[in-house]
Short mmCIF file of C-alpha atoms in Angstrom, two decimals:
data_model
loop_
_atom_site.label_atom_id
_atom_site.label_comp_id
_atom_site.label_asym_id
_atom_site.label_seq_id
_atom_site.Cartn_x
_atom_site.Cartn_y
_atom_site.Cartn_z
CA MET A 62 78.04 -118.66 -11.62
CA LYS A 63 81.43 -115.94 -11.63
CA ILE A 64 81.66 -116.00 -15.04
CA PHE A 65 78.79 -114.01 -15.43
CA GLU A 66 79.85 -111.65 -12.32
CA PRO A 67 80.95 -108.03 -13.26
CA ILE A 68 85.04 -107.32 -13.73
CA GLN A 69 86.58 -104.43 -14.13
CA VAL A 70 89.70 -102.87 -15.46
CA LYS A 71 90.76 -99.54 -15.29
CA LYS A 72 86.95 -97.77 -15.57
CA VAL A 73 85.70 -100.09 -17.57
CA VAL A 74 83.46 -102.49 -16.44
CA PHE A 75 82.11 -105.45 -18.25
CA GLN A 76 79.31 -107.56 -17.24
CA ASN A 77 80.73 -110.50 -17.57
CA HIS A 78 84.42 -112.84 -18.25
CA ILE A 79 82.88 -113.93 -21.80
CA VAL A 80 84.11 -112.58 -24.98
CA MET A 81 83.89 -112.81 -28.34
CA ALA A 82 87.00 -113.59 -30.03
CA PRO A 83 88.37 -111.53 -33.17
CA MET A 84 87.15 -113.88 -36.03
CA VAL A 85 86.94 -112.65 -39.89
CA PRO A 86 83.63 -114.04 -41.31
CA PHE A 87 85.13 -115.16 -44.56
CA GLY A 88 83.04 -114.54 -47.92
CA ILE A 89 81.40 -111.74 -46.72
CA PRO A 90 83.07 -108.57 -49.50
CA GLU A 91 84.77 -106.08 -48.40
CA ARG A 92 85.14 -102.26 -49.89
CA SER A 93 87.48 -100.73 -51.26
CA ASP A 94 87.45 -97.81 -49.50
CA GLY A 95 88.03 -100.19 -46.39
CA VAL A 96 84.45 -99.47 -44.92
CA ILE A 97 82.93 -101.46 -42.94
CA SER A 98 80.57 -103.38 -45.46
CA ASP A 99 76.62 -103.41 -44.32
CA GLU A 100 76.89 -106.92 -44.44
CA LEU A 101 79.69 -107.11 -42.25
CA LEU A 102 78.34 -104.55 -39.99
CA GLU A 103 75.22 -106.14 -39.64
CA HIS A 104 77.12 -109.77 -39.01
CA TYR A 105 78.24 -107.63 -35.99
CA LEU A 106 75.12 -106.76 -35.11
CA SER A 107 73.29 -109.25 -35.28
CA ARG A 108 74.99 -110.55 -32.45
CA ALA A 109 74.41 -107.28 -29.80
CA ASP A 110 71.71 -108.64 -27.91
CA ASN A 111 73.63 -112.10 -26.96
CA ASP A 112 74.65 -110.19 -23.67
CA MET A 113 78.77 -110.49 -24.16
CA GLY A 114 80.87 -108.81 -21.78
CA LEU A 115 83.18 -107.76 -24.38
CA LEU A 116 83.49 -108.34 -28.03
CA ILE A 117 86.29 -108.21 -30.19
CA VAL A 118 86.03 -106.67 -33.47
CA GLN A 119 88.17 -108.66 -36.28
CA ALA A 120 91.14 -106.94 -37.07
CA LEU A 121 91.09 -103.94 -39.03
CA ALA A 122 93.85 -102.26 -41.22
CA VAL A 123 95.59 -99.40 -39.95
CA THR A 124 96.83 -98.81 -42.93
CA PRO A 125 94.93 -98.94 -46.80
CA THR A 126 96.94 -101.41 -48.91
CA ASP A 127 98.90 -104.31 -48.59
CA SER A 128 100.85 -103.71 -51.55
CA SER A 129 102.74 -107.41 -50.90
CA ILE A 130 100.85 -109.95 -52.56
CA ASN A 131 102.39 -110.47 -55.88
CA GLY A 132 102.98 -106.64 -56.59
CA VAL A 133 98.98 -105.48 -56.31
CA GLY A 134 97.53 -102.86 -54.01
CA VAL A 135 94.72 -104.83 -51.94
CA TYR A 136 92.17 -103.42 -50.26
CA HIS A 137 90.80 -104.82 -46.49
CA THR A 138 88.70 -103.59 -44.05
CA GLY A 139 90.08 -100.94 -42.20
CA ILE A 140 90.83 -97.97 -39.73
CA PHE A 141 92.80 -96.16 -41.74
CA SER A 142 90.71 -92.90 -42.32
CA ASP A 143 88.09 -90.75 -40.50
CA GLU A 144 84.80 -92.17 -42.59
CA HIS A 145 86.11 -95.80 -41.31
CA LYS A 146 84.64 -94.48 -37.79
CA THR A 147 80.57 -94.10 -38.86
CA PRO A 148 79.73 -97.53 -38.56
CA LEU A 149 82.34 -98.41 -35.85
CA LYS A 150 80.36 -96.44 -33.97
CA ALA A 151 77.48 -98.09 -35.15
CA ILE A 152 78.39 -101.34 -33.20
CA ALA A 153 80.32 -99.83 -30.58
CA ASP A 154 76.97 -97.91 -29.47
CA THR A 155 74.79 -101.19 -30.10
CA PHE A 156 76.42 -103.59 -28.05
CA HIS A 157 77.00 -100.76 -25.38
CA ALA A 158 72.91 -100.37 -25.69
CA HIS A 159 73.00 -103.83 -23.59
CA GLY A 160 75.91 -103.67 -21.76
CA SER A 161 78.84 -105.33 -23.55
CA LYS A 162 81.63 -103.33 -23.83
CA VAL A 163 84.03 -103.08 -27.73
CA PHE A 164 87.71 -103.53 -28.71
CA VAL A 165 88.95 -103.29 -32.34
CA GLN A 166 91.71 -105.41 -33.18
CA LEU A 167 94.58 -103.62 -35.04
CA GLY A 168 96.36 -105.45 -37.35
CA PHE A 169 99.29 -104.68 -40.04
CA SER A 170 99.68 -108.49 -42.05
CA SER A 171 101.23 -107.09 -45.25
CA ARG A 172 104.24 -109.83 -44.88
CA ASP A 173 103.18 -113.14 -43.38
CA PHE A 174 105.79 -115.04 -41.27
CA ASP A 175 103.94 -118.31 -42.42
CA SER A 176 104.06 -117.49 -45.84
CA GLY A 177 108.55 -117.29 -46.13
CA ALA A 178 108.19 -113.29 -46.82
CA SER A 179 109.44 -110.88 -43.62
CA ILE A 180 109.22 -108.24 -42.44
CA ASN A 181 113.17 -107.20 -42.54
CA GLY A 182 112.77 -105.24 -45.72
CA TYR A 183 111.10 -102.07 -44.24
CA THR A 184 113.21 -98.94 -44.13
CA THR A 185 113.05 -97.18 -40.34
CA ALA A 186 111.32 -94.77 -42.13
CA GLU A 187 108.21 -97.51 -43.28
CA MET A 188 108.67 -99.39 -40.39
CA GLN A 189 107.47 -95.47 -38.46
CA HIS A 190 104.82 -94.74 -40.65
CA ILE A 191 103.27 -97.98 -39.66
CA ARG A 192 104.11 -97.11 -36.20
CA ASN A 193 101.88 -94.11 -36.29
CA ALA A 194 99.25 -95.88 -38.39
CA PHE A 195 98.56 -97.93 -35.52
CA ILE A 196 98.63 -95.05 -33.57
CA ASP A 197 96.30 -92.83 -35.61
CA ALA A 198 94.04 -95.92 -35.45
CA ALA A 199 93.80 -96.41 -32.00
CA ARG A 200 92.30 -92.48 -31.44
CA ARG A 201 89.89 -93.36 -34.31
CA CYS A 202 88.39 -96.36 -32.14
CA LYS A 203 88.07 -93.72 -28.98
CA GLU A 204 86.78 -91.17 -31.13
CA ALA A 205 83.97 -94.09 -32.45
CA GLY A 206 83.11 -94.32 -28.54
CA CYS A 207 84.63 -98.02 -28.72
CA ASP A 208 86.21 -99.03 -25.42
CA GLY A 209 89.65 -100.21 -26.38
CA VAL A 210 91.80 -101.29 -28.76
CA GLU A 211 93.92 -105.03 -28.94
CA LEU A 212 96.92 -104.85 -31.21
CA HIS A 213 97.65 -107.80 -32.72
CA GLY A 214 100.26 -109.68 -32.31
CA ALA A 215 100.16 -112.96 -32.05
CA HIS A 216 99.77 -115.65 -35.54
CA GLY A 217 102.44 -114.50 -37.05
CA PHE A 218 101.39 -110.96 -37.91
CA PHE A 219 103.82 -107.47 -37.63
CA LEU A 220 104.02 -106.98 -34.60
CA ASN A 221 104.57 -111.01 -33.78
CA MET A 222 107.50 -110.74 -36.59
CA VAL A 223 109.11 -107.18 -35.00
CA THR A 224 109.13 -108.92 -31.08
CA SER A 225 110.37 -112.40 -33.05
CA GLU A 226 113.67 -113.52 -33.13
CA GLN A 227 112.81 -115.99 -35.22
CA SER A 228 111.60 -113.46 -37.92
CA ASN A 229 112.97 -110.20 -36.83
CA GLN A 230 116.76 -109.72 -38.53
CA ARG A 231 116.61 -106.04 -38.52
CA LYS A 232 120.12 -104.34 -38.51
CA ASP A 233 118.50 -101.12 -36.89
CA SER A 234 117.09 -99.50 -33.82
CA TYR A 235 113.85 -102.11 -34.20
CA GLY A 236 116.06 -105.15 -34.70
CA GLY A 237 118.95 -107.06 -32.71
CA ASN A 238 118.29 -107.56 -28.64
CA PHE A 239 115.00 -108.08 -27.12
CA GLU A 240 114.93 -104.12 -26.17
CA HIS A 241 115.65 -103.66 -29.67
CA ARG A 242 112.56 -106.27 -31.35
CA ILE A 243 110.04 -104.42 -28.21
CA ARG A 244 110.59 -101.02 -29.05
CA PHE A 245 108.28 -101.01 -32.03
CA VAL A 246 105.68 -102.23 -30.00
CA ARG A 247 106.42 -99.68 -26.93
CA GLU A 248 106.38 -96.30 -29.16
CA ILE A 249 103.15 -97.86 -29.80
CA VAL A 250 101.57 -98.28 -27.02
CA THR A 251 103.40 -95.68 -24.76
CA GLN A 252 101.70 -92.59 -27.77
CA ILE A 253 98.12 -95.04 -27.46
CA LYS A 254 98.62 -93.87 -23.60
CA GLU A 255 99.21 -90.43 -24.08
CA PHE A 256 95.10 -89.57 -24.84
CA ALA A 257 93.87 -93.35 -24.02
CA GLY A 258 92.77 -92.01 -20.18
CA ASP A 259 91.07 -94.46 -17.67
CA ASP A 260 88.33 -95.01 -20.06
CA PHE A 261 90.15 -96.60 -22.84
CA ILE A 262 92.19 -100.07 -22.75
CA ILE A 263 95.03 -101.20 -24.65
CA ALA A 264 94.81 -104.84 -24.77
CA TYR A 265 97.87 -107.13 -26.84
CA ARG A 266 96.64 -110.01 -28.49
CA MET A 267 100.15 -112.03 -27.71
CA GLY A 268 101.69 -115.26 -29.34
CA TRP A 269 103.26 -116.93 -27.30
CA CYS A 270 107.34 -118.23 -28.12
CA SER A 271 109.30 -120.96 -27.56
CA PRO A 272 110.87 -120.99 -25.61
CA ALA A 273 108.30 -120.64 -22.78
CA GLU A 274 110.34 -118.49 -20.90
CA SER A 275 110.23 -115.93 -23.69
CA ASP A 276 106.10 -115.75 -23.21
CA VAL A 277 106.86 -114.80 -19.76
CA ARG A 278 109.46 -112.24 -20.57
CA MET A 279 106.84 -111.04 -23.40
CA ALA A 280 104.28 -111.12 -20.72
CA GLN A 281 105.67 -109.22 -17.96
CA THR A 282 107.46 -106.45 -20.54
CA LEU A 283 103.69 -105.66 -21.96
CA GLU A 284 102.65 -105.44 -18.53
CA GLU A 285 105.16 -102.76 -17.86
CA LEU A 286 105.43 -100.79 -20.61
CA GLY A 287 101.44 -99.62 -19.42
CA VAL A 288 99.31 -102.50 -21.73
CA ASP A 289 96.39 -102.79 -19.47
CA MET A 290 95.16 -106.62 -20.76
CA LEU A 291 97.13 -109.62 -22.33
CA HIS A 292 95.14 -112.50 -24.74
CA VAL A 293 97.39 -114.79 -25.22
CA SER A 294 97.48 -116.74 -29.09
CA SER A 295 99.15 -118.93 -30.66
CA GLY A 296 102.58 -117.15 -32.65
CA ILE A 297 105.45 -118.05 -34.31
CA PRO A 298 106.38 -120.54 -34.50
CA SER A 299 102.53 -121.41 -34.97
CA ALA A 300 103.05 -124.86 -33.43
CA ARG A 301 105.22 -126.41 -30.86
CA GLU A 302 105.60 -128.99 -28.61
CA ILE A 303 104.81 -128.48 -25.08
CA SER A 304 104.03 -130.93 -22.29
CA LEU A 305 100.79 -131.12 -20.84
CA PRO A 306 99.70 -132.19 -17.40
CA ASN A 307 97.76 -135.69 -18.14
CA ASP A 308 94.37 -134.21 -16.57
CA PHE A 309 94.31 -131.22 -18.16
CA PRO A 310 91.29 -130.62 -19.95
CA PHE A 311 92.54 -128.00 -22.62
CA ASN A 312 94.46 -127.38 -25.31
CA ALA A 313 98.17 -126.23 -25.33
CA VAL A 314 97.26 -122.72 -25.90
CA VAL A 315 94.95 -122.53 -23.12
CA TYR A 316 97.68 -123.53 -20.97
CA ALA A 317 99.89 -120.79 -22.51
CA GLY A 318 97.58 -118.25 -21.01
CA ILE A 319 97.00 -119.72 -18.04
CA LYS A 320 100.57 -120.02 -17.17
CA ILE A 321 100.89 -116.50 -18.36
CA LYS A 322 98.45 -115.15 -15.94
CA GLU A 323 100.29 -116.74 -13.28
CA ALA A 324 103.27 -114.33 -13.99
CA VAL A 325 101.28 -110.91 -14.59
CA GLN A 326 99.30 -108.79 -13.00
CA ILE A 327 96.88 -107.54 -15.42
CA PRO A 328 93.63 -109.39 -17.07
CA VAL A 329 94.50 -112.35 -19.30
CA ILE A 330 92.04 -113.53 -22.05
CA VAL A 331 92.49 -117.63 -22.89
CA VAL A 332 91.51 -118.48 -26.22
CA ASN A 333 90.98 -121.66 -28.61
CA ASP A 334 88.76 -124.62 -28.17
CA ILE A 335 87.52 -124.09 -25.32
CA GLN A 336 84.31 -124.89 -27.04
CA THR A 337 80.96 -124.52 -23.84
CA LEU A 338 80.12 -122.70 -21.24
CA GLN A 339 80.98 -125.24 -18.91
CA ARG A 340 84.03 -125.73 -19.55
CA ALA A 341 85.29 -121.84 -19.59
CA GLU A 342 83.21 -121.28 -16.50
CA GLN A 343 85.90 -124.11 -15.32
CA LEU A 344 88.26 -121.59 -15.87
CA ILE A 345 87.07 -118.64 -14.65
CA GLU A 346 86.10 -120.21 -12.02
CA ASN A 347 89.24 -121.87 -10.31
CA GLY A 348 91.32 -118.69 -11.20
CA MET A 349 93.29 -119.53 -14.42
CA ALA A 350 92.10 -116.99 -16.32
CA ASP A 351 90.02 -113.72 -15.95
CA PHE A 352 88.48 -113.85 -19.46
CA ALA A 353 87.06 -116.65 -21.78
CA ALA A 354 86.73 -116.09 -25.46
CA PHE A 355 85.22 -118.00 -27.74
CA GLY A 356 85.53 -117.76 -31.31
CA ARG A 357 83.69 -120.08 -34.04
CA PRO A 358 80.47 -120.57 -30.65
CA PHE A 359 79.82 -116.84 -31.46
CA LEU A 360 80.02 -117.64 -35.41
CA ALA A 361 78.19 -121.19 -35.59
CA ASP A 362 75.34 -119.07 -33.30
CA GLU A 363 74.71 -115.30 -33.19
CA ASN A 364 72.74 -116.77 -29.92
CA PHE A 365 75.39 -118.89 -28.53
CA ILE A 366 75.25 -118.02 -24.67
CA ARG A 367 71.61 -117.43 -24.77
CA HIS A 368 71.74 -121.38 -25.75
CA SER A 369 74.54 -121.94 -22.97
CA VAL A 370 72.04 -120.59 -20.44
CA GLU A 371 69.65 -122.99 -21.22
CA ASN A 372 72.36 -125.81 -21.62
CA LYS A 373 75.84 -125.05 -20.61
CA GLY A 374 77.04 -128.13 -22.52
CA TYR A 375 76.37 -126.49 -25.57
CA HIS A 376 77.72 -127.08 -28.82
CA SER A 377 77.36 -124.29 -31.28
CA CYS A 378 79.73 -125.49 -33.57
CA PHE A 379 80.47 -129.02 -35.08
CA ARG A 380 83.91 -128.65 -35.18
CA CYS A 381 84.49 -130.27 -38.55
CA ARG A 382 87.40 -131.60 -39.16
CA GLU A 383 88.07 -128.73 -41.58
CA CYS A 384 85.92 -125.95 -40.23
CA LYS A 385 83.89 -124.47 -43.64
CA TRP A 386 83.41 -120.68 -42.07
CA LEU A 387 87.75 -120.24 -43.34
CA GLU A 388 86.29 -120.84 -47.20
CA HIS A 389 83.05 -119.11 -46.43
CA TYR A 390 80.90 -118.64 -43.69
CA GLU A 391 77.53 -119.55 -45.28
CA LYS A 392 79.17 -123.72 -45.80
CA CYS A 393 79.50 -123.81 -42.04
CA PRO A 394 77.08 -126.55 -41.21
CA ALA A 395 76.42 -125.52 -37.51
CA TYR A 396 75.39 -121.95 -38.90
CA LYS A 397 73.17 -123.36 -42.00
CA ASN A 398 71.73 -125.36 -39.58
CA LYS A 399 70.82 -122.32 -37.19
CA LYS A 400 70.33 -120.06 -40.20
CA MET A 401 67.43 -123.08 -41.27
CA GLU A 402 65.40 -123.47 -37.43
CA ARG A 403 65.79 -118.74 -37.76
CA LYS A 404 63.56 -119.41 -41.23
CA ASP A 405 61.17 -122.36 -39.64
CA ILE A 406 60.29 -119.47 -36.48
CA LEU A 407 59.70 -117.06 -39.15
#
């Protein structure tokens, strides 16, 4: 199966085309100093022997606090201090021992588009401070032994808002036409490239926009800037009308990723409700994507790949009408079911 064949990007060789998408295990307590907690570390290490091609660690904050929530600073697990590198190195070393590569998603989420808040109140100096925080965080990830970073430009996060004409109403050099709105990302990518080298990848999680032509222009511009990989997900608006072919077996987010792949030369990760290894294999075998990412299937069962090899149609996620994982990971019925199975074995 092609999905289990190696694929190389720059000098980084992935053992297969399967990705664990960046997903927050809600309910695991966060430390006030931003260091990855023991519980969160165990969450990742328990999935290390799954023989995936790539793990993308959940979005780690590039700055210490989010001061926009009712005026109160809220701490997030992050990569804004050198002390944060130690557990990250443990993740990288453990996954490397099983042949898997590790990226860290970098995010700054202080003002979410869907909440009605805005990025437009930051001064130019504050924007430059945030820019530098992204760059410093990427350097720490490299020092921790990770294989790359993924800049979070989807889901209404900060980079998504900066580049979107719907949210960016700034009047300085970071606002206005597309070339100005992309300037912030350009400066981040350019400066990361100065120390990245051939064995450290700059990926970008790109949120789709409207109209579709904007997606293509954004993707091609990111490629021109020197981004090595794209990961296409939802953006601003979070949902949009899109006409799918009648026989298309995937959803609109996957379709957007497929169309982006047709427009660029760099590898593209597709994601969102792919569900099974069998369906992912269809995407890879037919050249519609370079990587297939799974979120909830890995959250529901840390041994998702192993069980999928035994049964390519294996569904680890029960696809509940309302995802219980988003409330607390221990409420997920699929996770609880697997937990009971593990106890029975022990």
